[in-house]
Tab-separated table of C-alpha atoms in Angstrom:
chain	number	residue	atom	x	y	z
A	7	UNK	CA	-0.941	25.714	6.486
A	8	UNK	CA	2.825	24.610	5.815
A	9	UNK	CA	3.842	21.284	3.856
A	10	UNK	CA	6.137	18.606	3.686
A	11	UNK	CA	6.871	16.151	1.297
A	12	UNK	CA	6.013	12.375	1.462
A	13	UNK	CA	8.847	10.538	1.172
A	14	UNK	CA	10.997	11.275	-1.947
A	15	UNK	CA	8.051	12.066	-4.103
A	16	UNK	CA	6.379	15.561	-4.958
A	17	UNK	CA	3.498	15.143	-2.572
A	18	UNK	CA	2.711	18.018	-0.695
A	19	UNK	CA	1.237	16.924	2.581
A	20	UNK	CA	0.239	19.122	5.068
A	21	UNK	CA	2.686	19.461	8.300
A	22	UNK	CA	-0.180	18.515	10.617
A	23	UNK	CA	-2.340	15.990	8.897
A	24	UNK	CA	-5.638	14.526	10.443
A	25	UNK	CA	-6.221	11.378	12.173
A	26	UNK	CA	-10.074	10.262	11.779
A	27	UNK	CA	-10.118	7.351	14.362
A	28	UNK	CA	-11.982	8.922	17.076
A	29	UNK	CA	-14.690	10.152	14.905
A	30	UNK	CA	-16.181	6.863	14.771
A	31	UNK	CA	-14.348	4.783	17.332
A	32	UNK	CA	-12.487	4.390	20.714
A	33	UNK	CA	-12.663	7.632	22.367
A	34	UNK	CA	-16.149	7.601	23.906
A	35	UNK	CA	-19.245	8.882	21.958
A	36	UNK	CA	-19.618	10.067	18.288
A	37	UNK	CA	-21.015	13.091	16.825
A	38	UNK	CA	-20.933	12.629	13.050
A	39	UNK	CA	-22.429	16.153	12.585
A	40	UNK	CA	-19.465	17.899	14.392
A	41	UNK	CA	-17.135	15.155	12.495
A	42	UNK	CA	-18.391	16.131	9.122
A	43	UNK	CA	-18.214	19.826	10.219
A	44	UNK	CA	-14.496	19.124	11.448
A	45	UNK	CA	-13.563	17.494	7.996
A	46	UNK	CA	-14.834	20.381	5.898
A	47	UNK	CA	-12.674	22.596	8.321
A	48	UNK	CA	-9.582	20.379	7.587
A	49	UNK	CA	-10.043	21.789	4.258
A	50	UNK	CA	-10.538	25.317	5.107
A	51	UNK	CA	-6.984	25.211	6.885
A	52	UNK	CA	-5.296	23.491	4.198
A	53	UNK	CA	-5.005	20.218	6.213
A	54	UNK	CA	-5.156	17.856	3.120
A	55	UNK	CA	-3.656	14.414	5.036
A	56	UNK	CA	-6.358	12.418	6.137
A	57	UNK	CA	-5.976	9.226	7.971
A	58	UNK	CA	-8.036	6.140	8.633
A	59	UNK	CA	-8.292	2.484	8.774
A	60	UNK	CA	-10.907	-0.372	7.841
A	61	UNK	CA	-10.792	-1.615	11.327
A	62	UNK	CA	-12.356	1.785	12.894
A	63	UNK	CA	-15.731	1.049	13.665
A	64	UNK	CA	-15.656	-1.838	11.112
A	65	UNK	CA	-15.360	0.479	8.243
A	66	UNK	CA	-17.965	3.190	9.324
A	67	UNK	CA	-15.207	5.730	9.664
A	68	UNK	CA	-14.038	5.147	6.215
A	69	UNK	CA	-17.907	5.536	5.081
A	70	UNK	CA	-17.986	8.730	7.249
A	71	UNK	CA	-14.925	10.307	5.626
A	72	UNK	CA	-16.053	9.454	1.797
A	73	UNK	CA	-19.324	12.088	2.389
A	74	UNK	CA	-16.469	14.671	2.286
A	75	UNK	CA	-14.110	12.962	0.597
A	76	UNK	CA	-15.748	12.254	-2.754
A	77	UNK	CA	-16.919	15.928	-3.579
A	78	UNK	CA	-13.324	17.206	-2.548
A	79	UNK	CA	-11.271	14.301	-4.132
A	80	UNK	CA	-8.571	16.680	-5.743
A	81	UNK	CA	-8.019	18.253	-2.314
A	82	UNK	CA	-7.451	15.282	0.095
A	83	UNK	CA	-4.470	12.776	0.300
A	84	UNK	CA	-6.102	9.855	1.769
A	85	UNK	CA	-4.415	7.042	3.501
A	86	UNK	CA	-5.959	3.894	5.107
A	87	UNK	CA	-4.856	0.677	6.439
A	88	UNK	CA	-5.827	-2.861	6.308
A	89	UNK	CA	-5.232	-5.944	8.632
A	90	UNK	CA	-7.436	-6.105	11.869
A	91	UNK	CA	-10.165	-8.524	11.549
A	92	UNK	CA	-12.965	-9.094	14.042
A	93	UNK	CA	-14.481	-12.410	15.103
A	94	UNK	CA	-18.003	-12.573	14.237
A	95	UNK	CA	-17.484	-9.377	12.558
A	96	UNK	CA	-18.093	-7.491	15.576
A	97	UNK	CA	-15.965	-4.488	16.110
A	98	UNK	CA	-13.494	-3.524	19.156
A	99	UNK	CA	-10.142	-2.291	19.576
A	100	UNK	CA	-7.135	-3.769	18.667
A	101	UNK	CA	-6.600	-5.251	21.873
A	102	UNK	CA	-9.968	-6.897	22.458
A	103	UNK	CA	-10.911	-10.464	22.636
A	104	UNK	CA	-11.796	-11.788	19.317
A	105	UNK	CA	-9.823	-9.162	17.346
A	106	UNK	CA	-6.819	-10.732	14.969
A	107	UNK	CA	-4.612	-9.617	12.441
A	108	UNK	CA	-4.459	-10.962	8.902
A	109	UNK	CA	-1.716	-9.716	6.518
A	110	UNK	CA	-2.028	-12.545	4.070
A	111	UNK	CA	-2.428	-11.857	0.370
A	112	UNK	CA	-5.874	-13.085	0.031
A	113	UNK	CA	-7.110	-11.213	2.719
A	114	UNK	CA	-5.583	-7.943	1.190
A	115	UNK	CA	-7.577	-8.446	-2.070
A	116	UNK	CA	-10.630	-8.383	-0.254
A	117	UNK	CA	-9.806	-5.530	2.392
A	118	UNK	CA	-8.795	-3.275	-0.628
A	119	UNK	CA	-11.999	-3.487	-2.458
A	120	UNK	CA	-14.041	-3.139	0.774
A	121	UNK	CA	-12.069	0.038	1.624
A	122	UNK	CA	-12.726	1.591	-1.985
A	123	UNK	CA	-16.419	0.648	-1.682
A	124	UNK	CA	-16.853	2.438	1.362
A	125	UNK	CA	-14.532	5.441	0.572
A	126	UNK	CA	-16.200	5.397	-2.854
A	127	UNK	CA	-13.008	6.272	-4.608
A	128	UNK	CA	-11.147	4.255	-6.905
A	129	UNK	CA	-7.373	4.744	-6.033
A	130	UNK	CA	-6.358	5.300	-2.323
A	131	UNK	CA	-3.433	7.485	-2.157
A	132	UNK	CA	-1.531	5.547	0.942
A	133	UNK	CA	-2.356	2.086	1.910
A	134	UNK	CA	-1.046	0.759	4.957
A	135	UNK	CA	-0.668	-2.451	6.597
A	136	UNK	CA	-1.718	-1.947	9.786
A	137	UNK	CA	0.762	-4.075	11.428
A	138	UNK	CA	3.315	-6.612	10.357
A	139	UNK	CA	1.544	-10.254	10.529
A	140	UNK	CA	3.887	-12.638	12.719
A	141	UNK	CA	2.667	-15.369	10.762
A	142	UNK	CA	3.132	-14.346	7.058
A	143	UNK	CA	6.677	-13.166	5.800
A	144	UNK	CA	6.289	-9.413	5.222
A	145	UNK	CA	7.798	-9.917	1.645
A	146	UNK	CA	4.511	-11.861	0.859
A	147	UNK	CA	2.213	-9.030	2.214
A	148	UNK	CA	4.263	-6.075	0.735
A	149	UNK	CA	4.072	-8.141	-2.834
A	150	UNK	CA	0.148	-8.480	-2.986
A	151	UNK	CA	0.271	-4.606	-1.700
A	152	UNK	CA	2.467	-3.961	-4.745
A	153	UNK	CA	0.057	-5.788	-6.849
A	154	UNK	CA	-2.439	-2.907	-6.091
A	155	UNK	CA	-0.156	-0.009	-6.935
A	156	UNK	CA	0.116	-1.858	-10.353
A	157	UNK	CA	-3.684	-2.328	-10.659
A	158	UNK	CA	-3.872	1.371	-10.033
A	159	UNK	CA	-5.820	0.821	-6.711
A	160	UNK	CA	-3.253	2.455	-4.655
A	161	UNK	CA	-0.435	5.035	-5.194
A	162	UNK	CA	1.618	4.494	-2.683
A	163	UNK	CA	2.520	1.887	0.100
A	164	UNK	CA	3.207	2.483	3.876
A	165	UNK	CA	3.803	0.371	6.921
A	166	UNK	CA	2.744	0.709	10.494
A	167	UNK	CA	4.611	0.042	13.841
A	168	UNK	CA	7.191	-2.347	11.795
A	169	UNK	CA	10.428	-3.117	13.019
A	170	UNK	CA	13.761	-1.637	11.222
A	171	UNK	CA	14.252	-5.054	9.802
A	172	UNK	CA	10.750	-5.563	8.556
A	173	UNK	CA	10.992	-2.007	6.815
A	174	UNK	CA	14.348	-3.131	5.064
A	175	UNK	CA	12.444	-6.320	3.861
A	176	UNK	CA	9.599	-4.733	2.833
A	177	UNK	CA	11.297	-1.862	0.998
A	178	UNK	CA	13.472	-4.575	-0.982
A	179	UNK	CA	10.159	-5.715	-2.606
A	180	UNK	CA	8.428	-2.355	-3.003
A	181	UNK	CA	9.556	1.248	-2.421
A	182	UNK	CA	7.658	2.283	1.058
A	183	UNK	CA	6.593	5.722	1.326
A	184	UNK	CA	5.600	5.949	5.023
A	185	UNK	CA	6.335	4.093	8.225
A	186	UNK	CA	3.042	4.957	10.753
A	187	UNK	CA	4.322	4.566	14.283
A	188	UNK	CA	3.240	5.805	17.641
A	189	UNK	CA	5.885	8.840	18.616
A	190	UNK	CA	5.310	11.609	21.106
A	191	UNK	CA	6.984	13.380	24.029
A	192	UNK	CA	5.993	10.420	25.922
A	193	UNK	CA	6.231	7.489	23.140
A	194	UNK	CA	9.890	7.261	21.990
A	195	UNK	CA	10.415	3.801	20.637
A	196	UNK	CA	11.178	5.124	17.204
A	197	UNK	CA	14.185	6.668	18.185
A	198	UNK	CA	17.530	5.044	17.325
A	199	UNK	CA	17.310	2.144	14.598
A	200	UNK	CA	13.819	2.179	13.622
A	201	UNK	CA	14.356	6.177	12.615
A	202	UNK	CA	17.765	5.854	11.258
A	203	UNK	CA	16.318	3.109	8.985
A	204	UNK	CA	13.323	5.448	7.890
A	205	UNK	CA	15.714	7.949	7.041
A	206	UNK	CA	18.488	5.660	5.184
A	207	UNK	CA	15.581	4.696	2.931
A	208	UNK	CA	14.163	8.134	2.465
A	209	UNK	CA	10.706	7.122	4.259
A	210	UNK	CA	8.389	9.455	5.487
A	211	UNK	CA	7.877	8.926	9.547
A	212	UNK	CA	3.943	9.606	10.216
A	213	UNK	CA	3.585	9.800	13.936
A	214	UNK	CA	0.132	8.813	15.294
A	215	UNK	CA	-1.092	9.757	18.729
A	216	UNK	CA	1.492	12.888	18.710
A	217	UNK	CA	-0.231	14.191	21.609
A	218	UNK	CA	0.048	10.816	23.676
A	219	UNK	CA	-3.601	10.124	23.356
A	220	UNK	CA	-4.210	13.718	25.133
A	221	UNK	CA	-1.990	13.203	28.006
A	222	UNK	CA	0.404	16.241	27.426
A	223	UNK	CA	-2.502	18.249	26.683
A	224	UNK	CA	-3.022	19.002	30.149
A	225	UNK	CA	-6.770	19.191	29.360
A	226	UNK	CA	-7.805	15.320	30.119
A	227	UNK	CA	-9.813	14.290	32.838
A	228	UNK	CA	-9.536	10.639	32.824
A	229	UNK	CA	-12.213	10.141	35.450
A	230	UNK	CA	-14.753	11.783	32.882
A	231	UNK	CA	-14.003	9.487	29.831
A	232	UNK	CA	-16.326	7.165	28.676
A	233	UNK	CA	-16.678	3.593	29.391
A	234	UNK	CA	-16.489	2.836	25.639
A	235	UNK	CA	-12.880	4.982	25.841
A	236	UNK	CA	-10.283	2.428	25.203
A	237	UNK	CA	-7.916	4.433	26.955
A	238	UNK	CA	-9.201	3.347	30.269
A	239	UNK	CA	-7.740	0.004	29.249
A	240	UNK	CA	-4.026	1.364	28.944
A	241	UNK	CA	-1.456	1.615	31.567
A	242	UNK	CA	-0.658	5.348	31.048
A	243	UNK	CA	-4.185	5.954	32.428
A	244	UNK	CA	-4.277	4.667	35.919
A	245	UNK	CA	-2.012	4.438	39.313
A	246	UNK	CA	1.111	5.973	39.579
A	247	UNK	CA	1.240	6.295	36.107
A	248	UNK	CA	-1.154	8.786	35.802
A	249	UNK	CA	-0.188	10.525	38.831
A	250	UNK	CA	3.384	10.742	37.116
A	251	UNK	CA	1.827	12.004	33.631
A	252	UNK	CA	-0.590	14.373	35.056
A	253	UNK	CA	2.282	16.043	37.043
A	254	UNK	CA	4.531	16.027	33.648
A	255	UNK	CA	1.399	17.511	31.921
A	256	UNK	CA	1.227	20.306	34.392
A	257	UNK	CA	4.657	21.027	34.090
A	258	UNK	CA	4.571	21.124	30.305
A	259	UNK	CA	1.736	23.337	30.329
A	260	UNK	CA	4.031	25.932	32.195
A	261	UNK	CA	6.837	26.008	29.549
A	262	UNK	CA	3.966	26.200	26.675
A	263	UNK	CA	2.566	29.145	28.314
A	264	UNK	CA	5.901	30.719	28.495
A	265	UNK	CA	5.848	30.248	24.415
A	266	UNK	CA	2.214	31.552	23.907
A	267	UNK	CA	1.724	28.287	23.097
A	268	UNK	CA	-1.164	25.511	24.264
A	269	UNK	CA	0.354	22.320	25.444
A	270	UNK	CA	-1.303	20.614	22.577
A	271	UNK	CA	0.760	23.161	20.156
A	272	UNK	CA	3.812	22.630	21.813
A	273	UNK	CA	3.929	18.908	21.930
A	274	UNK	CA	3.116	18.928	18.055
A	275	UNK	CA	5.751	21.774	17.265
A	276	UNK	CA	8.078	19.245	19.298
A	277	UNK	CA	7.098	16.281	17.133
A	278	UNK	CA	7.679	18.548	13.823
A	279	UNK	CA	11.050	19.872	15.129
A	280	UNK	CA	12.718	16.600	15.208
A	281	UNK	CA	12.925	16.600	11.161
A	282	UNK	CA	11.085	17.569	8.016
A	283	UNK	CA	10.592	14.090	7.246
A	284	UNK	CA	7.971	13.847	10.058
A	285	UNK	CA	4.467	14.368	9.204
A	286	UNK	CA	2.163	14.028	12.403
A	287	UNK	CA	-1.403	13.224	12.268
A	288	UNK	CA	-3.080	14.269	15.513
A	289	UNK	CA	-6.770	12.958	15.784
A	290	UNK	CA	-9.862	14.869	16.638
A	291	UNK	CA	-13.311	14.792	16.111
A	292	UNK	CA	-13.911	18.600	17.065
A	293	UNK	CA	-13.260	21.683	14.988
A	294	UNK	CA	-11.854	23.748	17.852
A	295	UNK	CA	-9.123	21.348	18.485
A	296	UNK	CA	-8.244	21.020	14.879
A	297	UNK	CA	-7.901	24.755	14.876
A	298	UNK	CA	-5.558	24.489	17.837
A	299	UNK	CA	-3.809	21.727	16.088
A	300	UNK	CA	-3.266	23.584	12.892
A	301	UNK	CA	-1.447	26.660	14.396
A	302	UNK	CA	1.102	24.331	15.780
A	303	UNK	CA	3.071	24.808	12.713
A	304	UNK	CA	3.747	28.293	13.696
A	305	UNK	CA	5.777	27.408	16.955
A	306	UNK	CA	8.900	27.893	16.344
A	307	UNK	CA	11.513	25.985	19.068
A	308	UNK	CA	14.987	26.910	19.792
A	309	UNK	CA	17.677	24.288	20.859
A	310	UNK	CA	17.568	25.430	24.334
A	311	UNK	CA	13.782	25.074	24.291
A	312	UNK	CA	14.400	21.577	23.002
A	313	UNK	CA	16.662	21.142	25.387
A	314	UNK	CA	14.517	21.980	28.382
A	315	UNK	CA	11.623	20.120	27.214
A	316	UNK	CA	14.013	17.128	27.270
A	317	UNK	CA	15.265	17.582	30.632
A	318	UNK	CA	11.170	17.880	31.904
A	319	UNK	CA	10.757	14.515	30.323
A	320	UNK	CA	13.635	12.652	32.380
A	321	UNK	CA	12.265	14.158	35.461
A	322	UNK	CA	9.175	12.364	35.006
A	323	UNK	CA	9.950	8.669	33.843
A	324	UNK	CA	7.559	6.649	34.524
A	325	UNK	CA	5.326	7.248	31.937
A	326	UNK	CA	3.504	3.759	31.791
A	327	UNK	CA	3.224	1.167	28.689
A	328	UNK	CA	1.545	2.646	25.990
A	329	UNK	CA	-0.403	-0.653	25.249
A	330	UNK	CA	-1.671	-3.320	27.272
A	331	UNK	CA	0.802	-6.707	27.258
A	332	UNK	CA	-1.207	-8.109	24.456
A	333	UNK	CA	-1.522	-5.057	21.711
A	334	UNK	CA	2.289	-4.713	22.508
A	335	UNK	CA	3.107	-8.030	20.931
A	336	UNK	CA	2.003	-6.506	17.591
A	337	UNK	CA	4.246	-3.343	17.507
A	338	UNK	CA	7.577	-3.394	16.062
A	339	UNK	CA	7.575	-6.764	14.530
């Protein structure tokens, strides 16, 4: 594994991290035994940057991770997130009815204690606001998060899906180590002002869904997705958008074959090639995919390769929105 620095710190994080959401939530049936084996395999591969959130299966994902995290605490840089809450305490996806966001200082004090208890640790390495609460000034949210650093409960602060303006306001209150946002071949929203702001502040960009939730791997059979798989609710997985994306994935797979790489490895290599300050966290709940993703750090792309990929993306522009209309209201705030 290769490593990259978190922001301007001395923390060495695996260039390819591990998103743990799917182990417990959102992507169909779960298998705790295989998930635990995948976490142990991550350690074997040198993948030390693990990402979860309190909303993933209403805390069950944090509890699952704790089984491997606790006995290997010194080997893992753990990140978790707060803010999404469920009506009647019934878990659902972030765009589900009854799910709401709470970035208030009062909730942060409760959320941190809950996460620490479920993870069974004393300090969280990187603590994110899962979104920017439109009803709470970001300065208040980050001010409360900064108190957690003073108390020793959190080491570094992060934001997720924040706008350039919110990031600047937040950083004025307390240094922000990472901005987590969706970024992939199909999702380029951060390019421009957000990425420029990230770099001007020396903040690491942590892309989630760098494989476009499996679309660019050319292995996804949408018809076989479980009814509980939330991708079935997303515009990219139906109609003309799906046809466009399947054609794009097939053409992308041909480029990957020329590089002796899988489409997943090429897609991750593309994200990694966008800058040394970028640390993607592809999610998986299976060892075989984890091993495949880890090898992406060895795929080198020339400028000609990057230009060829860009031409392909322009050829298939009708990728569709990454979230439903309701969920999109909570991004880039």
